[in-house]
CSV table of C-alpha atoms in Angstrom, one decimal:
chain,number,residue,atom,x,y,z
A,1,MET,CA,-104.0,-33.2,-36.5
A,2,LYS,CA,-103.1,-36.9,-36.9
A,3,PRO,CA,-103.5,-38.2,-40.5
A,4,ASN,CA,-106.2,-40.7,-41.5
A,5,ARG,CA,-108.3,-40.2,-38.3
A,6,GLU,CA,-110.7,-37.8,-39.9
A,7,PRO,CA,-112.8,-37.9,-43.1
A,8,LEU,CA,-111.2,-37.4,-46.5
A,9,ILE,CA,-111.4,-33.8,-47.8
A,10,SER,CA,-111.1,-33.3,-51.6
A,11,VAL,CA,-109.4,-30.1,-52.9
A,12,VAL,CA,-110.2,-29.2,-56.5
A,13,LEU,CA,-107.7,-26.9,-58.2
A,14,PRO,CA,-108.6,-25.8,-61.8
A,15,THR,CA,-105.6,-24.5,-63.6
A,16,TYR,CA,-105.0,-22.4,-66.7
A,17,ASN,CA,-101.8,-20.5,-67.7
A,18,VAL,CA,-100.6,-19.4,-64.2
A,19,VAL,CA,-97.3,-21.3,-64.2
A,20,GLN,CA,-95.5,-18.5,-62.2
A,21,TYR,CA,-97.8,-19.1,-59.3
A,22,LEU,CA,-98.8,-22.8,-59.4
A,23,ARG,CA,-95.9,-24.3,-57.4
A,24,GLN,CA,-96.5,-21.9,-54.5
A,25,CYS,CA,-100.2,-22.8,-54.5
A,26,LEU,CA,-99.5,-26.6,-54.6
A,27,GLU,CA,-96.9,-26.3,-51.8
A,28,SER,CA,-99.4,-24.4,-49.6
A,29,VAL,CA,-102.0,-27.1,-50.1
A,30,ALA,CA,-99.5,-29.9,-49.4
A,31,ALA,CA,-98.5,-28.2,-46.2
A,32,GLN,CA,-102.0,-28.4,-44.6
A,33,THR,CA,-102.1,-29.5,-41.0
A,34,TYR,CA,-105.2,-31.5,-41.9
A,35,HIS,CA,-103.4,-34.4,-43.7
A,36,ASN,CA,-106.3,-36.6,-44.9
A,37,ILE,CA,-106.8,-34.9,-48.2
A,38,GLU,CA,-106.8,-35.6,-51.9
A,39,VAL,CA,-105.9,-32.8,-54.3
A,40,ILE,CA,-107.4,-32.9,-57.8
A,41,ILE,CA,-105.7,-30.7,-60.3
A,42,ILE,CA,-107.6,-30.0,-63.6
A,43,ILE,CA,-105.4,-28.6,-66.3
A,44,ASP,CA,-107.8,-26.6,-68.4
A,45,GLY,CA,-105.9,-26.6,-71.7
A,46,ALA,CA,-103.0,-24.7,-70.3
A,47,THR,CA,-100.1,-24.0,-72.7
A,48,ASP,CA,-97.5,-22.6,-70.3
A,49,GLY,CA,-96.0,-25.6,-68.7
A,50,SER,CA,-98.5,-25.9,-65.8
A,51,TYR,CA,-99.3,-29.5,-66.8
A,52,GLU,CA,-95.7,-30.5,-66.5
A,53,ILE,CA,-95.3,-28.8,-63.1
A,54,ALA,CA,-98.4,-30.5,-61.8
A,55,GLN,CA,-97.2,-33.9,-63.1
A,56,ASP,CA,-93.8,-33.4,-61.4
A,57,PHE,CA,-95.5,-32.4,-58.1
A,58,CYS,CA,-97.8,-35.4,-58.1
A,59,LYS,CA,-94.7,-37.6,-58.2
A,60,THR,CA,-93.6,-36.1,-54.8
A,61,ASP,CA,-97.0,-36.4,-53.0
A,62,SER,CA,-99.4,-39.4,-53.6
A,63,ARG,CA,-102.3,-37.3,-52.4
A,64,PHE,CA,-102.1,-35.2,-55.6
A,65,SER,CA,-103.4,-36.2,-59.0
A,66,VAL,CA,-103.7,-34.3,-62.3
A,67,TYR,CA,-106.1,-34.5,-65.2
A,68,TRP,CA,-106.0,-32.8,-68.6
A,69,GLN,CA,-109.0,-31.3,-70.5
A,70,GLU,CA,-109.3,-29.1,-73.5
A,71,ASN,CA,-109.8,-25.4,-72.5
A,72,ALA,CA,-113.4,-25.0,-71.4
A,73,GLY,CA,-113.2,-22.5,-68.6
A,74,SER,CA,-113.0,-22.7,-64.8
A,75,GLY,CA,-116.6,-23.9,-64.3
A,76,PRO,CA,-116.3,-27.1,-66.5
A,77,ALA,CA,-112.9,-27.6,-65.0
A,78,ARG,CA,-114.3,-27.6,-61.5
A,79,ASN,CA,-117.1,-29.9,-62.6
A,80,ASN,CA,-114.5,-32.3,-63.9
A,81,GLY,CA,-112.7,-32.1,-60.6
A,82,LEU,CA,-116.0,-32.8,-58.7
A,83,ALA,CA,-116.4,-35.9,-60.9
A,84,HIS,CA,-113.1,-37.3,-59.5
A,85,CYS,CA,-113.8,-36.5,-55.8
A,86,GLN,CA,-113.8,-39.3,-53.3
A,87,GLY,CA,-113.9,-37.1,-50.2
A,88,GLU,CA,-116.8,-36.4,-47.9
A,89,PHE,CA,-116.1,-32.7,-48.2
A,90,VAL,CA,-114.7,-30.5,-51.0
A,91,MET,CA,-112.9,-27.2,-51.1
A,92,PHE,CA,-111.9,-25.2,-54.2
A,93,VAL,CA,-108.6,-23.4,-54.5
A,94,ASP,CA,-107.5,-21.1,-57.4
A,95,PRO,CA,-104.0,-21.7,-58.8
A,96,ASP,CA,-102.8,-18.1,-58.5
A,97,ASP,CA,-103.7,-18.0,-54.8
A,98,TRP,CA,-102.2,-19.8,-51.8
A,99,ILE,CA,-103.6,-20.9,-48.4
A,100,GLU,CA,-102.3,-20.9,-44.8
A,101,PRO,CA,-101.4,-24.3,-43.3
A,102,GLU,CA,-104.3,-24.3,-40.8
A,103,LEU,CA,-107.1,-23.4,-43.3
A,104,LEU,CA,-108.6,-26.9,-43.9
A,105,GLU,CA,-108.2,-27.8,-40.2
A,106,LYS,CA,-110.0,-24.7,-39.2
A,107,LEU,CA,-112.8,-25.3,-41.7
A,108,TYR,CA,-113.3,-28.9,-40.6
A,109,GLU,CA,-113.2,-28.2,-36.9
A,110,ALA,CA,-115.9,-25.6,-37.4
A,111,GLN,CA,-118.0,-28.0,-39.6
A,112,LYS,CA,-117.9,-31.0,-37.2
A,113,ASP,CA,-118.9,-28.7,-34.3
A,114,GLY,CA,-122.5,-28.7,-35.6
A,115,ASP,CA,-122.4,-30.9,-38.8
A,116,TYR,CA,-122.9,-27.7,-40.9
A,117,ASP,CA,-123.8,-28.0,-44.5
A,118,LEU,CA,-121.6,-25.0,-45.5
A,119,VAL,CA,-118.7,-23.4,-43.7
A,120,ALA,CA,-117.1,-20.2,-45.0
A,121,THR,CA,-114.3,-17.8,-44.2
A,122,ARG,CA,-113.2,-14.6,-45.9
A,123,ARG,CA,-110.2,-14.1,-48.0
A,124,THR,CA,-107.0,-12.1,-47.2
A,125,ARG,CA,-106.4,-9.7,-50.1
A,126,VAL,CA,-102.8,-9.6,-51.1
A,127,LEU,CA,-101.9,-6.7,-53.4
A,128,CYS,CA,-98.8,-7.4,-55.6
A,129,ASP,CA,-96.9,-5.4,-58.2
A,130,ASN,CA,-95.8,-6.9,-61.5
A,131,ASN,CA,-92.6,-8.2,-60.0
A,132,GLU,CA,-94.5,-10.2,-57.4
A,133,LYS,CA,-93.5,-7.8,-54.6
A,134,VAL,CA,-96.3,-7.7,-51.9
A,135,LEU,CA,-97.5,-4.1,-51.7
A,136,LYS,CA,-100.3,-4.5,-49.2
A,137,VAL,CA,-101.9,-7.3,-47.1
A,138,ILE,CA,-105.5,-6.8,-46.1
A,139,PRO,CA,-106.9,-9.5,-43.9
A,140,ARG,CA,-110.7,-9.6,-43.9
A,141,HIS,CA,-112.9,-11.5,-41.5
A,142,PHE,CA,-116.5,-12.5,-41.1
A,143,LYS,CA,-118.2,-12.1,-37.8
A,144,GLU,CA,-118.8,-15.5,-36.3
A,145,GLU,CA,-122.3,-16.7,-37.1
A,146,THR,CA,-124.4,-19.8,-37.4
A,147,ILE,CA,-127.8,-20.2,-39.1
A,148,HIS,CA,-130.1,-23.2,-38.8
A,149,GLY,CA,-133.2,-24.1,-40.7
A,150,GLN,CA,-134.1,-23.9,-44.4
A,151,LYS,CA,-136.4,-20.9,-43.9
A,152,GLU,CA,-133.8,-18.9,-42.0
A,153,ILE,CA,-131.1,-19.9,-44.5
A,154,ARG,CA,-133.1,-18.6,-47.4
A,155,GLN,CA,-134.2,-15.4,-45.7
A,156,SER,CA,-130.5,-14.7,-45.1
A,157,TYR,CA,-129.5,-15.2,-48.7
A,158,ILE,CA,-129.4,-11.6,-49.9
A,159,ARG,CA,-127.3,-10.7,-46.9
A,160,MET,CA,-125.0,-13.5,-47.6
A,161,LEU,CA,-124.6,-12.4,-51.2
A,162,THR,CA,-123.9,-8.8,-50.5
A,163,SER,CA,-121.5,-9.6,-47.7
A,164,GLU,CA,-119.5,-11.9,-50.0
A,165,VAL,CA,-120.3,-15.2,-48.3
A,166,VAL,CA,-121.7,-16.8,-51.4
A,167,GLY,CA,-119.6,-15.3,-54.2
A,168,SER,CA,-116.3,-17.1,-54.8
A,169,PRO,CA,-116.3,-20.9,-54.3
A,170,THR,CA,-112.9,-20.7,-52.6
A,171,GLN,CA,-112.3,-20.7,-48.8
A,172,LYS,CA,-115.5,-22.8,-48.2
A,173,LEU,CA,-116.1,-26.4,-47.1
A,174,TYR,CA,-119.0,-28.1,-49.0
A,175,LYS,CA,-120.6,-31.5,-48.4
A,176,MET,CA,-120.2,-33.8,-51.4
A,177,SER,CA,-123.4,-35.6,-50.5
A,178,ILE,CA,-125.4,-32.4,-51.1
A,179,ILE,CA,-123.6,-31.7,-54.4
A,180,ARG,CA,-124.3,-35.2,-55.6
A,181,ASN,CA,-127.8,-35.6,-54.3
A,182,SER,CA,-129.0,-32.3,-55.6
A,183,GLY,CA,-127.1,-32.4,-58.9
A,184,VAL,CA,-125.5,-29.0,-58.2
A,185,GLU,CA,-122.8,-28.1,-60.8
A,186,PHE,CA,-121.1,-25.1,-62.3
A,187,PRO,CA,-123.1,-23.8,-65.3
A,188,PRO,CA,-121.3,-23.4,-68.7
A,189,LEU,CA,-120.6,-19.7,-68.3
A,190,ARG,CA,-117.2,-18.2,-68.9
A,191,ARG,CA,-117.6,-15.7,-66.1
A,192,SER,CA,-119.4,-15.7,-62.7
A,193,GLN,CA,-120.3,-19.4,-62.9
A,194,ASP,CA,-119.1,-19.7,-59.3
A,195,VAL,CA,-121.9,-17.4,-58.1
A,196,ALA,CA,-124.5,-19.7,-59.7
A,197,PHE,CA,-122.9,-22.8,-58.2
A,198,ASN,CA,-123.1,-21.2,-54.8
A,199,TYR,CA,-126.7,-20.2,-54.9
A,200,ARG,CA,-127.7,-23.5,-56.3
A,201,TYR,CA,-125.8,-25.3,-53.5
A,202,TYR,CA,-127.2,-22.7,-50.9
A,203,ALA,CA,-130.8,-23.6,-52.0
A,204,ASN,CA,-130.2,-27.2,-50.7
A,205,ILE,CA,-128.7,-26.5,-47.3
A,206,GLN,CA,-130.1,-26.5,-43.8
A,207,SER,CA,-127.3,-25.0,-41.8
A,208,LEU,CA,-124.4,-22.5,-42.3
A,209,ARG,CA,-121.4,-21.4,-40.2
A,210,LEU,CA,-119.2,-18.4,-40.8
A,211,ILE,CA,-115.8,-18.3,-39.0
A,212,SER,CA,-113.6,-15.3,-38.4
A,213,TYR,CA,-110.3,-17.0,-39.5
A,214,SER,CA,-108.9,-15.7,-42.7
A,215,GLY,CA,-106.4,-18.2,-44.2
A,216,TYR,CA,-107.0,-17.9,-47.9
A,217,ASN,CA,-104.6,-15.5,-49.7
A,218,TYR,CA,-106.2,-13.9,-52.7
A,219,ARG,CA,-103.6,-12.5,-55.1
A,220,ILE,CA,-104.5,-9.1,-56.7
A,221,MET,CA,-102.2,-7.6,-59.3
A,222,ALA,CA,-102.0,-3.8,-58.8
A,223,LYS,CA,-101.7,-3.0,-62.5
A,224,ARG,CA,-103.8,-5.6,-64.1
A,225,ALA,CA,-106.5,-4.6,-66.5
A,226,PRO,CA,-110.0,-3.8,-65.1
A,227,GLY,CA,-112.1,-6.9,-65.1
A,228,LYS,CA,-112.1,-9.9,-67.5
A,229,THR,CA,-115.8,-9.9,-68.4
A,230,GLY,CA,-115.9,-9.2,-72.1
A,231,GLN,CA,-118.3,-7.3,-74.3
A,232,ASP,CA,-121.3,-9.6,-73.9
A,233,TYR,CA,-121.1,-10.0,-70.1
A,234,TYR,CA,-124.2,-7.9,-69.8
A,235,LYS,CA,-126.1,-10.9,-71.2
A,236,THR,CA,-124.7,-13.0,-68.3
A,237,ILE,CA,-125.9,-10.3,-65.9
A,238,GLU,CA,-129.4,-10.6,-67.5
A,239,TRP,CA,-129.3,-14.4,-67.2
A,240,PHE,CA,-128.4,-14.1,-63.5
A,241,TYR,CA,-131.1,-11.6,-62.7
A,242,ASN,CA,-133.7,-13.7,-64.3
A,243,ASP,CA,-132.4,-16.8,-62.6
A,244,TYR,CA,-132.6,-15.1,-59.2
A,245,GLN,CA,-136.2,-14.4,-59.9
A,246,ARG,CA,-136.8,-18.1,-60.7
A,247,LEU,CA,-134.9,-19.0,-57.5
A,248,TYR,CA,-137.1,-16.9,-55.2
A,249,GLN,CA,-140.2,-18.1,-57.0
A,250,SER,CA,-139.2,-21.7,-56.3
A,251,TRP,CA,-138.6,-20.7,-52.6
A,252,ASN,CA,-142.1,-19.1,-52.5
A,253,MET,CA,-140.5,-16.0,-51.1
A,254,PRO,CA,-140.8,-12.3,-52.1
A,255,PHE,CA,-138.2,-11.3,-54.7
A,256,PRO,CA,-135.7,-8.7,-53.1
A,257,GLU,CA,-135.8,-6.5,-56.1
A,258,GLN,CA,-134.2,-3.4,-54.6
A,259,GLU,CA,-131.4,-5.2,-52.8
A,260,LEU,CA,-130.5,-7.2,-55.9
A,261,CYS,CA,-130.6,-4.2,-58.2
A,262,ASP,CA,-128.4,-2.3,-55.8
A,263,PHE,CA,-126.0,-5.2,-55.7
A,264,PHE,CA,-126.0,-5.9,-59.5
A,265,PHE,CA,-125.5,-2.2,-60.3
A,266,ARG,CA,-122.7,-1.7,-57.8
A,267,VAL,CA,-120.8,-4.9,-58.5
A,268,ARG,CA,-121.7,-6.5,-61.9
A,269,ILE,CA,-122.8,-3.6,-64.1
A,270,TYR,CA,-120.1,-1.2,-62.9
A,271,ALA,CA,-117.3,-3.7,-63.4
A,272,ASN,CA,-118.6,-4.4,-66.9
A,273,LEU,CA,-118.8,-0.7,-67.8
A,274,GLN,CA,-115.2,-0.2,-66.5
A,275,GLN,CA,-114.0,-2.7,-69.1
A,276,PHE,CA,-116.1,-1.0,-71.8
A,277,ALA,CA,-114.5,2.3,-70.9
A,278,ALA,CA,-110.9,0.9,-70.8
A,279,HIS,CA,-111.3,-0.7,-74.3
A,280,GLY,CA,-113.3,2.1,-75.9
A,281,TRP,CA,-116.2,-0.3,-76.7
A,282,ASP,CA,-119.7,1.0,-77.5
A,283,MET,CA,-121.8,1.1,-74.4
A,284,LYS,CA,-125.1,1.5,-76.2
A,285,PRO,CA,-125.9,-2.3,-76.4
A,286,VAL,CA,-125.4,-2.7,-72.6
A,287,VAL,CA,-127.4,0.4,-71.6
A,288,GLU,CA,-130.3,-0.3,-74.0
A,289,ASN,CA,-130.8,-3.9,-72.8
A,290,PRO,CA,-134.2,-4.0,-71.0
A,291,THR,CA,-133.0,-5.9,-68.0
A,292,ILE,CA,-129.8,-3.8,-67.5
A,293,GLN,CA,-132.0,-0.7,-67.8
A,294,HIS,CA,-134.4,-2.0,-65.2
A,295,ILE,CA,-131.5,-2.7,-62.8
A,296,PHE,CA,-129.8,0.7,-63.0
A,297,LEU,CA,-133.1,2.6,-63.0
A,298,THR,CA,-134.2,0.7,-59.9
A,299,ALA,CA,-130.8,0.9,-58.1
A,300,ASN,CA,-130.2,3.5,-55.4
A,301,PRO,CA,-126.5,4.0,-55.2
A,302,GLN,CA,-125.0,5.6,-52.1
A,303,THR,CA,-121.6,6.9,-53.1
A,304,PHE,CA,-120.9,10.0,-55.2
A,305,TYR,CA,-119.2,8.2,-58.0
A,306,MET,CA,-121.9,5.5,-58.3
A,307,LYS,CA,-124.6,8.2,-58.3
A,308,THR,CA,-122.7,9.9,-61.1
A,309,VAL,CA,-122.4,6.7,-63.1
A,310,ARG,CA,-126.1,6.1,-62.8
A,311,SER,CA,-127.0,9.7,-63.8
A,312,LEU,CA,-124.8,9.5,-66.9
A,313,LEU,CA,-126.4,6.2,-67.8
A,314,CYS,CA,-129.9,7.6,-67.4
A,315,ARG,CA,-129.0,10.5,-69.7
A,316,ARG,CA,-127.1,8.3,-72.2
A,317,LYS,CA,-124.0,10.4,-71.9
A,318,TYR,CA,-121.7,7.6,-73.1
A,319,GLU,CA,-118.5,9.6,-73.8
A,320,THR,CA,-118.7,11.5,-70.6
A,321,LEU,CA,-119.3,8.3,-68.7
A,322,ARG,CA,-116.3,6.7,-70.4
A,323,ILE,CA,-114.0,9.6,-69.4
A,324,PHE,CA,-115.4,9.5,-65.8
A,325,LEU,CA,-114.8,5.8,-65.4
A,326,ILE,CA,-111.3,6.1,-66.7
A,327,MET,CA,-110.6,8.9,-64.2
A,328,ILE,CA,-111.9,6.7,-61.4
A,329,MET,CA,-109.7,3.8,-62.5
A,330,PHE,CA,-106.7,6.0,-62.7
A,331,VAL,CA,-107.3,7.4,-59.2
A,332,LYS,CA,-107.7,4.0,-57.7
A,333,ARG,CA,-104.6,2.7,-59.4
A,334,TYR,CA,-102.6,5.7,-58.1
A,335,LEU,CA,-103.9,5.1,-54.6
A,336,ASN,CA,-102.8,1.5,-54.8
A,337,LYS,CA,-99.1,2.4,-55.6
């Protein structure tokens, strides 16, 4: 694609203490076949030399700029990046990942085909060991799909959520005009703020396109600790569940209670409980939270191990649950070797 013949696309890259991966990420963005880009690097209080690497890289490519902020989390860092965007569209990239040269071009070609408000692809999962050796590459693809009309978009939301369309903010092309006009931003949460950004953006769109191309490489460390949610993440789960209720009320649509409880239990609560088990934290405050209770009592898990987790939660068998979760983590880690 010839440079400067197409609209400017902003790429926002929040960065915190991933110095060993940052250069690969920056080089992959610089190598895009879609040339008319600006890359905004936000250093979120990093202490590992990431700022210096970003500064040096900016000297080699005028499309790149870097800004420093005190550590506040990836959400505020992305908001900072959005404040500096001059592009018509924006894409987010995480600094420990990397992208294929055609990703932006594929996203834009899909967008302009129907002036879509949101274009999304899936990520390729790249499993690495602690020495950065690639153990497994798992390309994942959406089935090609387009949705038009606000009613149809909103009716499809729960399906988009459970199929990972509106989770991570990466590998998507957003319109800056919608972000600015609707005041959409990342909330000041330490975890899962990207989900809130996506459903707030989603609430303001009229069209969506999914493409089957998978050019975003999502790095997964095989031996990393389970989750990064913290002991009070259940309060964030409660906040999200209540916010979803308000969202559907504002849409004047029935609240998909069963589907959301199934999703929250399978994805959010289970991940949080894994971390509690790994650290030996007391699960009682989580399990006795009224919203968390409602979710796991309403959920209808389909797999044996999730049914077992729910059963142990209902019977308040905390120590048995901890041992069971550790066994599941051990088995999964062994299978990933």
